[in-house]
Amino acid sequence: MNRRNFLMTPPALALGMVAAPLLSQAAPAILTPASRILPRDGARPRIVICGGGWGGMTAARYLRELIPNADVVLLERNPTFWSGPMSNKWLIDVVSTDFVHHDAQRPANVYGYTRLITEVVGFERDKKQVRTAHGLIDYDFLILSGGIRNAYDAWFGNDQKAIDYTRNHFPSAYIPNAEMLALKQKVQNFKGGTLVMTLPPPPHRCPPSPYERACLIAWHIKKNKIPGKILILDPKPKVAPISMGYQTAFRELYPDIITHVPNARVQEVDPFNKRIKTLAGEFKFDDAILMPPHQAAEMVWQAGLIGTTPDGKPTGWADMHPRLYHARSDDSVYFVGDLMGAISDQFGHYPKSGHVANYIGKIVAQNIAERISGKEVVARLPDNLCYMMVNADPREAISVKFEYEVDAASGKVHQTQIDVDVRTEDLVKEDFVWIKEKFSDFLAI
Ligand SMILES: Cc1cc2nc3c(=O)[nH]c(=O)nc-3n(C[C@H](O)[C@H](O)[C@H](O)COP(=O)(O)OP(=O)(O)OC[C@H]3O[C@@H](n4cnc5c(N)ncnc54)[C@H](O)[C@@H]3O)c2cc1C
């Protein structure tokens, strides 16, 4: 599979599922971004979901099941679904492309929601409308589940040349798009030298997964006897989570390949001359996977729903009720997945994981169903579980689990973290059971 195929829409999806709703009777003949599309069907409640990844597809399924007369519309820019979880294993061929890449129209057909391939470009919240590349869509409830944006501006300001160069030459592949294919090519073609990996400052998408990626690329380097080294530039003072498990893997499995540099918060990046300045020193590289800071997807900024710090700066994440997941200033808008804001001053954010996105997708569907049926809304908490492969032969993984409860005294959500630092083959088996269960929950496979 090449980059072109990944971005291409299968003809049935492009013509059948996009054209049908747009050309329904009441729709105008010529569409402009100002056209109102997908006319309402009677008094059915309309829930529009922006972003059809782990969280959005889960919410769509459960909304249809819990509110049988709901008109659920999911807006997604990508024609197909590409999974972040398991994609590190796909980089070194532990799993095939078919394992991480799926038909996204099938679940829409199975569960009975409308999936429109389009770009969400803004909102008219006072009119309860979403602006898309195809036109305006009305809603009663809105779910924002667009994941993250790469905040290259934190490094480069508005220097678009440096941003484009970095994105094209040193992609991080942390957002489901063609960067995944570019990164795989980079790994498979790596001939040696220093490969630098920058980690974003917390909170960021799937905190343990950059270390998993380092281990698996190191395994590939070791297996193929490539004269290469990996330098992990980590803004944190130590590896986290699963600190001991990862440090043991680095030391025992890849002592001559992986170097972890703590407190290496990025200060300046010169992608053209392959240099990085950090608080832990200056580094030159031959190749790199440059992860800039992560923030909530553009759609939260477009909706005007980003939180602010006490001194009035944007937090970068959704401003939301920590237990009910709707916007503080607009309770018809819900947040699901990685774009969510802080939950508690004890631990900050829920881990930005597929597991949590899937869990919150269900909870938000339940909360909207309760509101539509006039029942009391129940505040529910997720959990989190991540398995991280550190060795591909034998296949061994470590893992981390997070549990949440409401502290009776303060009424705040409290987090317990359980690291499993000993790498075992059993954890790899559990990982495959986990992913199959999740895929069957929202991909209908
Ligand atoms: C390498 C890697 C390994 C990972 N490993 C794990 C793991 O082992 N376990 C785990 O639980 N999690 C893991 N994750 C994290 C997981 O992928 C994310 O946490 C999860 O995808 C978040 O779900 P989401 O719905 O918030 O965002 P996404 O799944 O990214 O979905 C957001 C969707 O919104 C769409 N979108 C965004 N903006 C627009 C727009 N303007 N218009 C239209 N569509 C838009 C995007 O195309 C995307 O499909 C991993 C991630 C990576 C990258």
XYZ file of C-alpha atoms and ligand atoms in Angstrom:
498
model
C 0.000 0.000 0.000
C 1.375 3.450 -0.834
C 0.572 7.005 0.285
C -1.793 7.559 -2.630
C -3.871 4.489 -1.790
C -4.158 5.516 1.839
C -5.668 8.836 0.882
C -7.862 7.503 -1.898
C -11.528 6.981 -1.229
C -12.885 3.631 -2.341
C -15.372 4.521 -5.117
C -18.340 3.091 -3.203
C -17.629 5.333 -0.260
C -16.896 8.432 -2.303
C -19.964 8.231 -4.491
C -22.481 6.236 -2.489
C -22.198 7.572 1.011
C -21.239 11.163 0.352
C -23.479 11.787 -2.611
C -26.633 10.190 -1.215
C -27.268 12.436 1.776
C -26.063 15.571 -0.001
C -28.388 15.094 -2.925
C -31.459 14.312 -0.864
C -34.656 16.029 -2.011
C -34.561 19.248 -0.005
C -30.860 19.946 -0.599
C -29.886 22.683 -3.042
C -28.613 21.667 -6.491
C -25.335 23.585 -6.188
C -23.465 23.253 -2.934
C -21.383 26.047 -1.459
C -19.992 26.240 2.078
C -23.053 28.432 2.861
C -25.583 25.787 1.734
C -27.559 23.964 4.418
C -27.042 20.262 3.804
C -28.469 17.082 5.352
C -31.953 18.522 5.981
C -33.598 17.423 9.243
C -35.946 14.478 9.198
C -39.000 15.443 11.290
C -38.630 15.703 15.059
C -35.783 13.185 15.425
C -33.035 14.532 17.709
C -29.931 15.303 15.643
C -26.489 14.668 17.143
C -23.531 15.724 15.012
C -20.122 14.227 15.795
C -17.023 16.016 14.466
C -14.169 13.541 14.076
C -14.612 9.837 13.434
C -11.680 8.206 15.172
C -11.671 6.101 18.339
C -13.947 8.403 20.344
C -16.258 9.663 17.615
C -17.058 6.274 16.104
C -17.763 4.827 19.558
C -20.125 7.680 20.409
C -21.915 7.240 17.056
C -22.544 3.545 17.669
C -23.845 3.969 21.211
C -26.001 6.996 20.396
C -27.783 4.937 17.744
C -28.272 2.072 20.188
C -29.356 4.142 23.191
C -31.566 6.607 21.291
C -33.153 4.503 18.545
C -34.834 7.492 16.835
C -31.672 9.639 16.891
C -30.359 11.078 13.649
C -26.608 10.635 14.169
C -24.247 12.307 11.704
C -20.501 11.704 11.862
C -18.178 14.118 10.025
C -14.686 12.847 9.215
C -12.022 14.022 6.792
C -10.382 10.627 6.152
C -12.142 8.097 3.920
C -10.821 5.154 5.926
C -9.878 4.446 9.544
C -6.245 4.176 10.588
C -5.428 3.098 14.143
C -2.754 4.752 16.313
C -2.776 1.756 18.711
C -0.756 -1.078 17.100
C 0.793 1.328 14.556
C 4.229 1.122 16.232
C 4.081 -2.658 15.749
C 3.055 -2.139 12.127
C 6.187 0.013 11.574
C 8.349 -3.093 11.980
C 5.824 -5.572 10.494
C 4.665 -7.255 13.705
C 1.171 -6.654 12.298
C 0.127 -6.098 8.679
C -1.515 -3.015 7.149
C -4.894 -4.788 7.217
C -4.626 -4.948 10.993
C -4.446 -1.161 11.504
C -6.313 0.104 8.442
C -10.082 -0.439 8.175
C -13.215 0.357 6.238
C -14.932 3.150 8.193
C -18.191 3.057 6.242
C -19.011 -0.477 7.386
C -19.707 0.483 11.026
C -21.884 3.379 9.812
C -23.936 0.904 7.774
C -24.077 -1.700 10.572
C -25.050 0.733 13.345
C -27.180 3.034 11.180
C -25.513 6.442 11.338
C -24.641 8.827 8.506
C -20.935 9.206 7.810
C -19.976 12.191 5.702
C -16.417 12.570 4.425
C -15.795 16.278 4.822
C -13.644 18.855 6.577
C -15.142 20.598 9.612
C -14.166 24.257 9.210
C -16.107 26.142 11.904
C -19.273 26.557 13.938
C -22.261 28.878 14.323
C -23.026 27.831 17.878
C -25.713 30.475 18.329
C -27.603 28.818 15.430
C -26.510 25.288 16.400
C -24.794 24.700 13.077
C -21.501 23.119 12.031
C -19.676 24.630 9.055
C -18.123 22.028 6.765
C -16.379 22.074 3.390
C -19.709 20.840 1.951
C -22.061 23.261 3.731
C -23.839 23.931 7.030
C -25.308 21.150 9.177
C -27.864 21.690 11.984
C -27.589 19.944 15.341
C -29.331 19.604 18.695
C -26.235 18.187 20.384
C -22.674 18.453 19.115
C -19.765 16.162 19.968
C -16.230 17.352 19.260
C -13.868 14.384 18.914
C -11.195 15.598 16.496
C -8.178 14.384 18.505
C -5.057 16.545 18.541
C -3.200 19.164 16.526
C 0.573 19.355 16.156
C 1.491 22.736 17.650
C 4.498 23.397 15.393
C 3.856 27.103 16.010
C 5.303 26.612 19.522
C 8.647 25.911 17.808
C 8.483 28.006 14.664
C 5.901 30.777 15.238
C 4.400 31.499 11.819
C 7.459 30.354 9.828
C 5.437 28.157 7.455
C 8.540 27.079 5.502
C 10.103 25.536 8.625
C 6.764 23.954 9.620
C 6.228 22.379 6.198
C 9.837 21.199 5.984
C 9.631 19.571 9.417
C 6.269 17.964 8.722
C 7.506 16.589 5.378
C 11.013 15.464 6.376
C 10.635 14.498 10.025
C 6.980 13.446 10.443
C 5.860 12.235 13.851
C 2.894 10.158 12.628
C 0.824 10.827 15.745
C -2.287 11.845 13.802
C -4.009 9.328 11.499
C -2.911 10.465 8.044
C -0.312 9.735 5.367
C 2.518 10.494 7.832
C 2.108 6.917 9.061
C 3.268 5.664 5.651
C 6.079 8.212 5.451
C 7.374 7.129 8.857
C 7.275 3.457 7.950
C 9.316 4.206 4.836
C 11.777 6.196 6.942
C 12.233 3.310 9.383
C 12.556 0.669 6.673
C 15.071 2.794 4.703
C 17.159 3.861 7.726
C 20.806 3.163 6.885
C 22.403 4.375 10.123
C 23.551 7.433 12.064
C 21.750 9.265 14.866
C 17.967 9.180 14.832
C 16.590 11.799 17.189
C 13.110 11.488 18.693
C 11.663 14.517 20.460
C 8.853 13.902 22.955
C 6.236 16.591 23.544
C 5.753 18.074 26.998
C 2.784 16.555 28.879
C -0.094 16.311 28.332
C 0.259 14.593 24.968
C -1.250 11.724 23.002
C -0.524 8.266 24.448
C 2.325 9.075 26.881
C 4.027 5.621 26.891
C 3.910 5.071 23.119
C 6.945 7.141 21.997
C 9.135 4.891 24.178
C 7.486 1.823 22.636
C 8.287 3.250 19.219
C 11.923 3.794 20.251
C 12.194 0.181 21.479
C 10.698 -1.297 18.325
C 12.826 0.822 15.971
C 15.838 -0.158 18.112
C 14.847 -3.800 17.699
C 14.757 -3.283 13.897
C 18.213 -1.604 14.028
C 19.604 -4.462 16.135
C 18.091 -7.227 14.019
C 19.352 -5.736 10.747
C 22.753 -4.759 12.188
C 22.261 -1.135 11.108
C 24.971 1.181 12.516
C 22.371 3.451 14.068
C 21.549 5.029 17.414
C 18.359 6.515 18.857
C 18.457 9.616 20.988
C 15.243 10.247 22.938
C 14.982 13.922 23.884
C 12.484 13.903 26.733
C 11.237 17.098 28.412
C 10.341 15.090 31.546
C 12.869 14.475 34.343
C 12.482 10.701 33.882
C 10.813 8.104 31.668
C 7.104 7.941 32.522
C 4.840 6.031 32.695
C 6.199 2.474 33.204
C 9.518 4.027 34.129
C 11.280 0.909 35.437
C 9.975 -1.321 32.662
C 11.231 0.975 29.937
C 14.569 1.753 31.582
C 15.211 -1.971 32.015
C 14.326 -2.590 28.362
C 16.632 0.223 27.192
C 19.480 -1.123 29.370
C 19.059 -4.871 28.795
C 17.868 -5.003 25.192
C 19.260 -1.919 23.477
C 22.270 -0.690 25.534
C 24.277 0.457 22.500
C 21.326 1.833 20.589
C 18.975 3.866 22.833
C 20.072 6.888 24.852
C 17.392 8.605 26.909
C 18.090 12.300 27.643
C 15.883 13.683 30.471
C 14.969 17.368 30.981
C 15.506 17.966 27.254
C 12.711 20.458 26.659
C 13.076 21.759 23.097
C 14.102 25.402 22.779
C 15.027 25.743 19.100
C 14.750 23.466 16.091
C 16.707 24.015 12.881
C 15.276 21.331 10.587
C 17.293 22.521 7.562
C 20.668 22.036 9.298
C 19.429 19.116 11.455
C 20.143 20.701 14.846
C 18.086 20.900 18.039
C 18.723 23.041 21.080
C 17.206 21.781 24.323
C 17.510 22.586 28.019
C 19.778 19.499 28.254
C 22.151 20.646 25.487
C 22.425 20.939 21.722
C 22.173 17.922 19.428
C 22.870 17.184 15.754
C 20.993 14.447 13.967
C 21.118 12.453 10.742
C 17.418 11.718 10.788
C 14.592 12.474 13.181
C 11.026 11.910 14.323
C 10.092 15.357 15.562
C 7.031 15.469 17.809
C 6.039 19.069 18.526
C 3.802 19.925 21.510
C 0.261 18.540 21.222
C -2.928 20.577 21.676
C -6.642 19.988 21.147
C -7.670 19.678 17.480
C -8.345 22.894 15.532
C -12.118 22.374 15.843
C -12.084 23.244 19.571
C -10.287 26.514 18.771
C -12.756 27.172 15.935
C -15.644 26.595 18.351
C -14.146 29.124 20.785
C -14.093 26.479 23.544
C -10.427 26.328 24.540
C -9.807 26.814 28.260
C -7.778 29.653 29.707
C -5.195 29.683 32.475
C -5.637 31.979 35.502
C -3.401 34.530 33.718
C -5.619 34.451 30.627
C -3.489 32.282 28.291
C -5.034 29.394 26.305
C -4.598 26.007 28.014
C -4.549 24.364 24.587
C -7.339 21.944 25.586
C -11.147 21.984 25.813
C -12.766 23.972 28.608
C -15.115 21.327 29.983
C -17.018 20.068 32.965
C -14.655 17.401 34.372
C -17.389 14.888 35.240
C -20.081 15.552 32.618
C -17.787 16.229 29.612
C -19.760 19.131 28.136
C -18.402 22.626 27.510
C -18.586 24.809 30.602
C -20.129 27.635 28.573
C -22.405 25.559 26.281
C -24.016 22.337 27.522
C -25.126 21.311 24.016
C -21.460 20.685 23.109
C -19.648 17.580 24.409
C -15.984 16.582 24.210
C -14.713 13.057 23.638
C -11.139 11.767 23.433
C -7.735 13.390 23.327
C -8.961 16.959 22.925
C -10.546 16.925 26.407
C -9.350 19.387 29.039
C -8.033 18.846 32.557
C -10.015 16.681 34.971
C -8.326 17.115 38.324
C -5.561 19.084 39.986
C -4.182 15.762 41.353
C -3.282 14.286 37.955
C -4.314 16.830 35.302
C -5.710 15.087 32.227
C -7.022 11.598 31.638
C -4.389 9.730 29.603
C -4.900 10.671 25.972
C -5.477 7.115 24.806
C -7.746 5.163 22.496
C -8.958 3.248 25.560
C -10.142 6.455 27.265
C -11.572 7.907 24.011
C -13.617 4.730 23.537
C -14.785 4.788 27.160
C -15.761 8.483 27.134
C -17.501 7.996 23.772
C -19.851 5.543 25.508
C -20.311 7.722 28.581
C -21.167 10.809 26.526
C -23.662 8.794 24.461
C -25.288 7.671 27.738
C -25.365 11.233 29.082
C -26.981 12.613 25.925
C -29.503 9.739 25.952
C -30.371 10.557 29.572
C -30.892 14.222 28.733
C -33.060 13.499 25.693
C -35.257 11.114 27.699
C -35.539 13.595 30.602
C -33.677 11.341 33.090
C -31.136 12.494 35.622
C -27.630 12.528 34.105
C -25.251 10.144 35.889
C -21.584 11.233 36.169
C -19.396 8.282 35.125
C -15.620 7.727 35.184
C -13.426 5.801 32.727
C -10.363 3.644 33.374
C -7.296 3.243 31.194
C -5.107 0.364 30.094
C -2.126 0.387 27.713
C 0.145 -2.455 26.638
C 3.498 -1.469 25.176
C 5.697 -3.898 23.219
C 9.391 -3.508 24.026
C 10.824 -6.574 22.264
C 9.746 -8.171 18.993
C 11.673 -11.470 19.307
C 10.534 -12.912 21.623
C 7.484 -10.686 21.644
C 7.338 -9.063 25.074
C 5.349 -6.162 26.499
C 4.992 -4.081 29.639
C 1.807 -2.269 30.625
C 0.168 0.476 32.647
C -3.298 0.713 34.159
C -5.039 3.776 35.559
C -8.040 3.612 37.868
C -10.275 6.510 38.869
C -12.612 7.199 41.755
C -14.252 10.236 43.260
C -12.614 11.311 46.484
C -15.431 11.472 49.050
C -13.923 14.387 50.965
C -13.077 16.741 48.068
C -15.530 15.467 45.435
C -12.612 15.464 42.963
C -11.551 12.617 40.693
C -8.570 10.692 42.069
C -6.144 8.591 39.983
C -4.245 5.415 40.845
C -1.483 4.289 38.452
C -0.332 0.666 38.283
C 2.811 0.001 36.223
C 3.636 -3.572 35.191
C 7.400 -3.261 34.665
C 8.306 -6.917 34.041
C 8.144 -7.648 30.315
C 6.321 -10.839 29.381
C 4.901 -12.639 26.372
C 1.547 -12.912 28.176
C 1.120 -9.128 28.098
C 1.481 -9.243 24.304
C -1.326 -11.810 24.164
C -3.470 -9.570 26.391
C -2.740 -6.630 24.085
C -4.118 -8.525 21.077
C -7.228 -9.517 23.051
C -7.649 -5.839 24.062
C -7.377 -4.465 20.543
C -9.766 -7.064 19.096
C -12.332 -6.201 21.739
C -11.981 -2.461 21.044
C -12.122 -2.824 17.251
C -15.233 -4.989 17.536
C -16.799 -2.307 19.759
C -16.711 0.521 17.200
C -15.538 -0.912 13.858
C -18.101 -3.741 13.820
C -15.430 -6.368 13.023
C 1.898 5.442 17.787
C 0.673 5.452 18.652
C 0.437 4.409 19.523
C -0.691 4.429 20.337
N -0.917 3.376 21.174
C -2.025 3.352 21.937
C -2.340 2.213 22.728
O -1.603 1.220 22.751
N -3.469 2.240 23.484
C -4.311 3.309 23.471
O -5.341 3.260 24.158
N -4.049 4.411 22.714
C -2.941 4.456 21.949
N -2.686 5.540 21.140
C -3.507 6.764 21.276
C -4.784 6.758 20.441
O -4.508 6.618 19.082
C -5.513 8.068 20.652
O -5.562 8.380 22.009
C -6.939 7.964 20.119
O -6.892 7.831 18.707
C -7.762 9.182 20.510
O -9.034 9.112 19.935
P -9.753 10.435 19.416
O -11.070 10.006 18.928
O -9.644 11.493 20.419
O -8.828 10.926 18.199
P -8.576 10.214 16.789
O -8.675 8.736 16.916
O -7.305 10.795 16.266
O -9.791 10.711 15.924
C -9.942 12.055 15.557
C -10.529 12.088 14.163
O -10.975 13.401 13.857
C -10.702 13.670 12.506
N -10.645 15.114 12.336
C -9.880 16.000 13.011
N -10.136 17.248 12.613
C -11.093 17.162 11.658
C -11.780 18.126 10.872
N -11.534 19.443 10.977
N -12.691 17.699 9.988
C -12.957 16.375 9.842
N -12.342 15.418 10.573
C -11.429 15.811 11.476
C -9.358 12.972 12.265
O -9.157 12.701 10.904
C -9.517 11.703 13.099
O -10.018 10.627 12.353
C -1.586 5.525 20.281
C -1.362 6.569 19.366
C -0.246 6.529 18.553
C -0.040 7.636 17.545
